[in-house]
C-alpha positions as protocol buffer text, in pm:
chain_id: "A"
residue {
  index: 1
  type: MET
  ca { x: 11711 y: 10455 z: 9996 }
}
residue {
  index: 2
  type: LYS
  ca { x: 11461 y: 10240 z: 9806 }
}
residue {
  index: 3
  type: PHE
  ca { x: 11134 y: 10329 z: 9637 }
}
residue {
  index: 4
  type: TYR
  ca { x: 10890 y: 10037 z: 9621 }
}
residue {
  index: 5
  type: ASP
  ca { x: 10683 y: 10090 z: 9309 }
}
residue {
  index: 6
  type: CYS
  ca { x: 10445 y: 9921 z: 9070 }
}
residue {
  index: 7
  type: ALA
  ca { x: 10453 y: 10063 z: 8722 }
}
residue {
  index: 8
  type: THR
  ca { x: 10087 y: 9995 z: 8651 }
}
residue {
  index: 9
  type: ALA
  ca { x: 9941 y: 10126 z: 8973 }
}
residue {
  index: 10
  type: PRO
  ca { x: 9820 y: 10488 z: 8997 }
}
residue {
  index: 11
  type: SER
  ca { x: 9924 y: 10565 z: 9357 }
}
residue {
  index: 12
  type: PRO
  ca { x: 10303 y: 10529 z: 9309 }
}
residue {
  index: 13
  type: ARG
  ca { x: 10275 y: 10727 z: 8982 }
}
residue {
  index: 14
  type: ARG
  ca { x: 10196 y: 11027 z: 9191 }
}
residue {
  index: 15
  type: VAL
  ca { x: 10533 y: 10997 z: 9356 }
}
residue {
  index: 16
  type: ARG
  ca { x: 10716 y: 10925 z: 9025 }
}
residue {
  index: 17
  type: ILE
  ca { x: 10581 y: 11247 z: 8876 }
}
residue {
  index: 18
  type: PHE
  ca { x: 10656 y: 11440 z: 9189 }
}
residue {
  index: 19
  type: ALA
  ca { x: 11018 y: 11314 z: 9189 }
}
residue {
  index: 20
  type: ALA
  ca { x: 11052 y: 11381 z: 8820 }
}
residue {
  index: 21
  type: GLU
  ca { x: 10949 y: 11741 z: 8865 }
}
residue {
  index: 22
  type: LYS
  ca { x: 11216 y: 11770 z: 9134 }
}
residue {
  index: 23
  type: GLY
  ca { x: 11478 y: 11606 z: 8918 }
}
residue {
  index: 24
  type: ILE
  ca { x: 11515 y: 11322 z: 9177 }
}
residue {
  index: 25
  type: GLU
  ca { x: 11616 y: 10973 z: 9074 }
}
residue {
  index: 26
  type: LEU
  ca { x: 11484 y: 10715 z: 9315 }
}
residue {
  index: 27
  type: PRO
  ca { x: 11638 y: 10361 z: 9332 }
}
residue {
  index: 28
  type: THR
  ca { x: 11336 y: 10157 z: 9252 }
}
residue {
  index: 29
  type: VAL
  ca { x: 11212 y: 9811 z: 9338 }
}
residue {
  index: 30
  type: GLN
  ca { x: 10917 y: 9691 z: 9137 }
}
residue {
  index: 31
  type: VAL
  ca { x: 10646 y: 9502 z: 9333 }
}
residue {
  index: 32
  type: ASP
  ca { x: 10428 y: 9261 z: 9138 }
}
residue {
  index: 33
  type: LEU
  ca { x: 10085 y: 9340 z: 9259 }
}
residue {
  index: 34
  type: ARG
  ca { x: 9911 y: 9100 z: 9018 }
}
residue {
  index: 35
  type: ALA
  ca { x: 10113 y: 8816 z: 9163 }
}
residue {
  index: 36
  type: GLY
  ca { x: 10027 y: 8920 z: 9516 }
}
residue {
  index: 37
  type: GLU
  ca { x: 10388 y: 9001 z: 9607 }
}
residue {
  index: 38
  type: HIS
  ca { x: 10268 y: 9284 z: 9832 }
}
residue {
  index: 39
  type: PHE
  ca { x: 10103 y: 9023 z: 10056 }
}
residue {
  index: 40
  type: GLY
  ca { x: 10420 y: 8828 z: 10108 }
}
residue {
  index: 41
  type: GLU
  ca { x: 10614 y: 8826 z: 10432 }
}
residue {
  index: 42
  type: ALA
  ca { x: 10915 y: 9011 z: 10280 }
}
residue {
  index: 43
  type: PHE
  ca { x: 10704 y: 9312 z: 10170 }
}
residue {
  index: 44
  type: ARG
  ca { x: 10492 y: 9309 z: 10494 }
}
residue {
  index: 45
  type: ALA
  ca { x: 10813 y: 9369 z: 10677 }
}
residue {
  index: 46
  type: VAL
  ca { x: 10858 y: 9690 z: 10473 }
}
residue {
  index: 47
  type: ASN
  ca { x: 10495 y: 9797 z: 10486 }
}
residue {
  index: 48
  type: PRO
  ca { x: 10241 y: 9604 z: 10700 }
}
residue {
  index: 49
  type: THR
  ca { x: 9951 y: 9766 z: 10517 }
}
residue {
  index: 50
  type: CYS
  ca { x: 10056 y: 9578 z: 10198 }
}
residue {
  index: 51
  type: THR
  ca { x: 10031 y: 9882 z: 9968 }
}
residue {
  index: 52
  type: VAL
  ca { x: 10258 y: 10079 z: 9733 }
}
residue {
  index: 53
  type: PRO
  ca { x: 10428 y: 10319 z: 9722 }
}
residue {
  index: 54
  type: VAL
  ca { x: 10681 y: 10295 z: 9998 }
}
residue {
  index: 55
  type: LEU
  ca { x: 11000 y: 10493 z: 10044 }
}
residue {
  index: 56
  type: GLU
  ca { x: 11248 y: 10305 z: 10263 }
}
residue {
  index: 57
  type: LEU
  ca { x: 11517 y: 10537 z: 10399 }
}
residue {
  index: 58
  type: ASP
  ca { x: 11876 y: 10427 z: 10457 }
}
residue {
  index: 59
  type: ASP
  ca { x: 11815 y: 10401 z: 10835 }
}
residue {
  index: 60
  type: GLY
  ca { x: 11533 y: 10150 z: 10767 }
}
residue {
  index: 61
  type: THR
  ca { x: 11248 y: 10394 z: 10816 }
}
residue {
  index: 62
  type: SER
  ca { x: 10953 y: 10319 z: 10586 }
}
residue {
  index: 63
  type: ILE
  ca { x: 10731 y: 10599 z: 10464 }
}
residue {
  index: 64
  type: TYR
  ca { x: 10415 y: 10483 z: 10293 }
}
residue {
  index: 65
  type: GLU
  ca { x: 10114 y: 10670 z: 10145 }
}
residue {
  index: 66
  type: SER
  ca { x: 10176 y: 10881 z: 9839 }
}
residue {
  index: 67
  type: VAL
  ca { x: 10127 y: 11214 z: 10013 }
}
residue {
  index: 68
  type: ALA
  ca { x: 10362 y: 11126 z: 10295 }
}
residue {
  index: 69
  type: VAL
  ca { x: 10634 y: 11028 z: 10052 }
}
residue {
  index: 70
  type: CYS
  ca { x: 10591 y: 11350 z: 9857 }
}
residue {
  index: 71
  type: ARG
  ca { x: 10606 y: 11553 z: 10182 }
}
residue {
  index: 72
  type: TYR
  ca { x: 10940 y: 11383 z: 10264 }
}
residue {
  index: 73
  type: LEU
  ca { x: 11076 y: 11464 z: 9912 }
}
residue {
  index: 74
  type: GLU
  ca { x: 10952 y: 11824 z: 9939 }
}
residue {
  index: 75
  type: ALA
  ca { x: 11134 y: 11876 z: 10272 }
}
residue {
  index: 76
  type: ALA
  ca { x: 11449 y: 11703 z: 10145 }
}
residue {
  index: 77
  type: HIS
  ca { x: 11451 y: 11881 z: 9809 }
}
residue {
  index: 78
  type: PRO
  ca { x: 11260 y: 12214 z: 9855 }
}
residue {
  index: 79
  type: GLU
  ca { x: 11320 y: 12341 z: 9494 }
}
residue {
  index: 80
  type: PRO
  ca { x: 11108 y: 12368 z: 9295 }
}
residue {
  index: 81
  type: PRO
  ca { x: 10830 y: 12397 z: 9549 }
}
residue {
  index: 82
  type: LEU
  ca { x: 10541 y: 12170 z: 9466 }
}
residue {
  index: 83
  type: MET
  ca { x: 10348 y: 12208 z: 9791 }
}
residue {
  index: 84
  type: GLY
  ca { x: 10345 y: 12590 z: 9801 }
}
residue {
  index: 85
  type: SER
  ca { x: 10597 y: 12851 z: 9915 }
}
residue {
  index: 86
  type: SER
  ca { x: 10407 y: 13075 z: 10154 }
}
residue {
  index: 87
  type: PRO
  ca { x: 10190 y: 12949 z: 10440 }
}
residue {
  index: 88
  type: ALA
  ca { x: 9874 y: 13049 z: 10243 }
}
residue {
  index: 89
  type: GLU
  ca { x: 9996 y: 12866 z: 9928 }
}
residue {
  index: 90
  type: GLN
  ca { x: 10078 y: 12560 z: 10135 }
}
residue {
  index: 91
  type: GLY
  ca { x: 9732 y: 12557 z: 10285 }
}
residue {
  index: 92
  type: VAL
  ca { x: 9559 y: 12598 z: 9946 }
}
residue {
  index: 93
  type: VAL
  ca { x: 9771 y: 12323 z: 9783 }
}
residue {
  index: 94
  type: ALA
  ca { x: 9707 y: 12084 z: 10072 }
}
residue {
  index: 95
  type: MET
  ca { x: 9334 y: 12161 z: 10066 }
}
residue {
  index: 96
  type: TRP
  ca { x: 9302 y: 12094 z: 9690 }
}
residue {
  index: 97
  type: ASP
  ca { x: 9531 y: 11797 z: 9691 }
}
residue {
  index: 98
  type: HIS
  ca { x: 9312 y: 11640 z: 9964 }
}
residue {
  index: 99
  type: ARG
  ca { x: 8989 y: 11727 z: 9788 }
}
residue {
  index: 100
  type: ILE
  ca { x: 9106 y: 11577 z: 9458 }
}
residue {
  index: 101
  type: GLU
  ca { x: 9226 y: 11258 z: 9627 }
}
residue {
  index: 102
  type: VAL
  ca { x: 8892 y: 11212 z: 9810 }
}
residue {
  index: 103
  type: GLU
  ca { x: 8650 y: 11333 z: 9539 }
}
residue {
  index: 104
  type: GLY
  ca { x: 8836 y: 11207 z: 9232 }
}
residue {
  index: 105
  type: PHE
  ca { x: 9105 y: 10952 z: 9307 }
}
residue {
  index: 106
  type: GLN
  ca { x: 8909 y: 10762 z: 9573 }
}
residue {
  index: 107
  type: ALA
  ca { x: 8586 y: 10774 z: 9371 }
}
residue {
  index: 108
  type: ALA
  ca { x: 8772 y: 10604 z: 9075 }
}
residue {
  index: 109
  type: ALA
  ca { x: 8913 y: 10345 z: 9320 }
}
residue {
  index: 110
  type: GLU
  ca { x: 8562 y: 10278 z: 9444 }
}
residue {
  index: 111
  type: MET
  ca { x: 8459 y: 10200 z: 9085 }
}
residue {
  index: 112
  type: PHE
  ca { x: 8768 y: 9987 z: 9015 }
}
residue {
  index: 113
  type: ARG
  ca { x: 8789 y: 9788 z: 9336 }
}
residue {
  index: 114
  type: ASN
  ca { x: 8419 y: 9698 z: 9336 }
}
residue {
  index: 115
  type: THR
  ca { x: 8409 y: 9573 z: 8977 }
}
residue {
  index: 116
  type: ALA
  ca { x: 8752 y: 9441 z: 8867 }
}
residue {
  index: 117
  type: ARG
  ca { x: 8791 y: 9061 z: 8874 }
}
residue {
  index: 118
  type: GLY
  ca { x: 9139 y: 9089 z: 9014 }
}
residue {
  index: 119
  type: MET
  ca { x: 9013 y: 9286 z: 9314 }
}
residue {
  index: 120
  type: GLN
  ca { x: 8763 y: 9015 z: 9428 }
}
residue {
  index: 121
  type: GLY
  ca { x: 8815 y: 8983 z: 9798 }
}
residue {
  index: 122
  type: HIS
  ca { x: 9027 y: 9303 z: 9802 }
}
residue {
  index: 123
  type: ALA
  ca { x: 8767 y: 9580 z: 9764 }
}
residue {
  index: 124
  type: LEU
  ca { x: 8969 y: 9787 z: 10008 }
}
residue {
  index: 125
  type: PRO
  ca { x: 9347 y: 9819 z: 10016 }
}
residue {
  index: 126
  type: GLY
  ca { x: 9527 y: 9631 z: 10293 }
}
residue {
  index: 127
  type: PRO
  ca { x: 9586 y: 9277 z: 10403 }
}
residue {
  index: 128
  type: ASP
  ca { x: 9234 y: 9195 z: 10525 }
}
residue {
  index: 129
  type: PRO
  ca { x: 8977 y: 9036 z: 10288 }
}
residue {
  index: 130
  type: VAL
  ca { x: 8688 y: 9270 z: 10192 }
}
residue {
  index: 131
  type: ASP
  ca { x: 8406 y: 9170 z: 9950 }
}
residue {
  index: 132
  type: GLN
  ca { x: 8305 y: 9377 z: 9654 }
}
residue {
  index: 133
  type: ILE
  ca { x: 7980 y: 9574 z: 9667 }
}
residue {
  index: 134
  type: PRO
  ca { x: 7862 y: 9654 z: 9312 }
}
residue {
  index: 135
  type: GLU
  ca { x: 7647 y: 9944 z: 9443 }
}
residue {
  index: 136
  type: LEU
  ca { x: 7958 y: 10120 z: 9559 }
}
residue {
  index: 137
  type: ALA
  ca { x: 8091 y: 10111 z: 9205 }
}
residue {
  index: 138
  type: GLU
  ca { x: 7781 y: 10296 z: 9093 }
}
residue {
  index: 139
  type: ARG
  ca { x: 7830 y: 10545 z: 9373 }
}
residue {
  index: 140
  type: GLY
  ca { x: 8184 y: 10590 z: 9259 }
}
residue {
  index: 141
  type: ARG
  ca { x: 8072 y: 10660 z: 8906 }
}
residue {
  index: 142
  type: MET
  ca { x: 7834 y: 10933 z: 9037 }
}
residue {
  index: 143
  type: ARG
  ca { x: 8115 y: 11080 z: 9249 }
}
residue {
  index: 144
  type: VAL
  ca { x: 8343 y: 11095 z: 8948 }
}
residue {
  index: 145
  type: GLY
  ca { x: 8082 y: 11298 z: 8760 }
}
residue {
  index: 146
  type: ARG
  ca { x: 8069 y: 11547 z: 9045 }
}
residue {
  index: 147
  type: PHE
  ca { x: 8452 y: 11553 z: 9057 }
}
residue {
  index: 148
  type: PHE
  ca { x: 8468 y: 11666 z: 8694 }
}
residue {
  index: 149
  type: GLU
  ca { x: 8220 y: 11942 z: 8769 }
}
residue {
  index: 150
  type: THR
  ca { x: 8424 y: 12059 z: 9066 }
}
residue {
  index: 151
  type: LEU
  ca { x: 8752 y: 12051 z: 8875 }
}
residue {
  index: 152
  type: GLU
  ca { x: 8596 y: 12229 z: 8577 }
}
residue {
  index: 153
  type: ALA
  ca { x: 8479 y: 12512 z: 8805 }
}
residue {
  index: 154
  type: ARG
  ca { x: 8806 y: 12538 z: 8981 }
}
residue {
  index: 155
  type: LEU
  ca { x: 9012 y: 12565 z: 8661 }
}
residue {
  index: 156
  type: GLU
  ca { x: 8801 y: 12852 z: 8523 }
}
residue {
  index: 157
  type: GLY
  ca { x: 9049 y: 13136 z: 8468 }
}
residue {
  index: 158
  type: ARG
  ca { x: 9336 y: 12932 z: 8610 }
}
residue {
  index: 159
  type: GLU
  ca { x: 9630 y: 12767 z: 8435 }
}
residue {
  index: 160
  type: PHE
  ca { x: 9669 y: 12509 z: 8710 }
}
residue {
  index: 161
  type: VAL
  ca { x: 9454 y: 12388 z: 9000 }
}
residue {
  index: 162
  type: THR
  ca { x: 9592 y: 12636 z: 9256 }
}
residue {
  index: 163
  type: GLY
  ca { x: 9678 y: 12916 z: 9018 }
}
residue {
  index: 164
  type: ALA
  ca { x: 9978 y: 12999 z: 8805 }
}
residue {
  index: 165
  type: ASN
  ca { x: 10207 y: 12726 z: 8937 }
}
residue {
  index: 166
  type: PHE
  ca { x: 10208 y: 12353 z: 8881 }
}
residue {
  index: 167
  type: THR
  ca { x: 10178 y: 12179 z: 9221 }
}
residue {
  index: 168
  type: ALA
  ca { x: 10116 y: 11851 z: 9385 }
}
residue {
  index: 169
  type: ALA
  ca { x: 9736 y: 11914 z: 9341 }
}
residue {
  index: 170
  type: ASP
  ca { x: 9788 y: 11900 z: 8966 }
}
residue {
  index: 171
  type: ILE
  ca { x: 9978 y: 11574 z: 8998 }
}
residue {
  index: 172
  type: THR
  ca { x: 9699 y: 11414 z: 9196 }
}
residue {
  index: 173
  type: ALA
  ca { x: 9437 y: 11543 z: 8956 }
}
residue {
  index: 174
  type: LEU
  ca { x: 9631 y: 11421 z: 8651 }
}
residue {
  index: 175
  type: VAL
  ca { x: 9672 y: 11075 z: 8794 }
}
residue {
  index: 176
  type: ALA
  ca { x: 9303 y: 11071 z: 8893 }
}
residue {
  index: 177
  type: VAL
  ca { x: 9182 y: 11178 z: 8549 }
}
residue {
  index: 178
  type: ASP
  ca { x: 9405 y: 10921 z: 8384 }
}
residue {
  index: 179
  type: PHE
  ca { x: 9287 y: 10648 z: 8632 }
}
residue {
  index: 180
  type: ILE
  ca { x: 8928 y: 10743 z: 8546 }
}
residue {
  index: 181
  type: HIS
  ca { x: 9010 y: 10717 z: 8174 }
}
residue {
  index: 182
  type: ARG
  ca { x: 9130 y: 10357 z: 8234 }
}
residue {
  index: 183
  type: LEU
  ca { x: 8780 y: 10285 z: 8365 }
}
residue {
  index: 184
  type: LYS
  ca { x: 8637 y: 10414 z: 8030 }
}
residue {
  index: 185
  type: VAL
  ca { x: 8497 y: 10738 z: 8170 }
}
residue {
  index: 186
  type: GLU
  ca { x: 8592 y: 11071 z: 8011 }
}
residue {
  index: 187
  type: PRO
  ca { x: 8528 y: 11432 z: 8115 }
}
residue {
  index: 188
  type: PRO
  ca { x: 8203 y: 11549 z: 7953 }
}
residue {
  index: 189
  type: ASP
  ca { x: 8216 y: 11782 z: 7658 }
}
residue {
  index: 190
  type: SER
  ca { x: 8103 y: 12061 z: 7889 }
}
residue {
  index: 191
  type: CYS
  ca { x: 8441 y: 12034 z: 8074 }
}
residue {
  index: 192
  type: GLY
  ca { x: 8650 y: 12244 z: 7842 }
}
residue {
  index: 193
  type: ASN
  ca { x: 8868 y: 12370 z: 8121 }
}
residue {
  index: 194
  type: VAL
  ca { x: 8950 y: 12020 z: 8235 }
}
residue {
  index: 195
  type: ARG
  ca { x: 9034 y: 11912 z: 7881 }
}
residue {
  index: 196
  type: ARG
  ca { x: 9259 y: 12212 z: 7826 }
}
residue {
  index: 197
  type: TRP
  ca { x: 9440 y: 12167 z: 8154 }
}
residue {
  index: 198
  type: HIS
  ca { x: 9471 y: 11791 z: 8103 }
}
residue {
  index: 199
  type: GLU
  ca { x: 9633 y: 11838 z: 7762 }
}
residue {
  index: 200
  type: ALA
  ca { x: 9882 y: 12084 z: 7913 }
}
residue {
  index: 201
  type: VAL
  ca { x: 9986 y: 11880 z: 8213 }
}
residue {
  index: 202
  type: SER
  ca { x: 10003 y: 11563 z: 8010 }
}
residue {
  index: 203
  type: ALA
  ca { x: 10262 y: 11726 z: 7783 }
}
residue {
  index: 204
  type: ARG
  ca { x: 10504 y: 11789 z: 8075 }
}
residue {
  index: 205
  type: PRO
  ca { x: 10798 y: 11549 z: 8061 }
}
residue {
  index: 206
  type: SER
  ca { x: 10722 y: 11435 z: 8419 }
}
residue {
  index: 207
  type: ALA
  ca { x: 10386 y: 11290 z: 8310 }
}
residue {
  index: 208
  type: THR
  ca { x: 10561 y: 10991 z: 8152 }
}
residue {
  index: 209
  type: ALA
  ca { x: 10749 y: 10905 z: 8467 }
}
């Protein structure tokens, strides 16, 4: 088994934190995104979408997309459960993990990919050239503001996003908030719940994975 990673990219960090919470050590191959290694023929043979992370199994099966890799790890290593135990918990975790990815993580990516010099011609992930649209960066900034409002309301009276237990939804939210921080945007002062939660989850050993 091989885990194709990039230490500076937010998407594979979701898997690293997930694996650390499970106590799983993944044999890792670093992919140099800045040098365009993910567009080379060798990596395309592993993942034709030219993105990380990828988990390549011993039989040659490639699983890409962060959530898909985490689902595999959850099935292979059920304890501790990070995607819910009961059907209801699993549904709630999946719902909030998806909302946070769309409303927070993808909003930050919209800002980053439409402004960063290194993303010129790559405003969307994948092998095909896509031009930057500055107006989408502004839309992303607006969406990030709404994301903080949503997360603040959700964390009212809750230790973690889905309740008393740390789950995959918290991992996605942590990576999203840290990604947004890299874009020089912080939760507003009114988001006391977000700041309290972020301090707590950032102190977990897995957060440094």
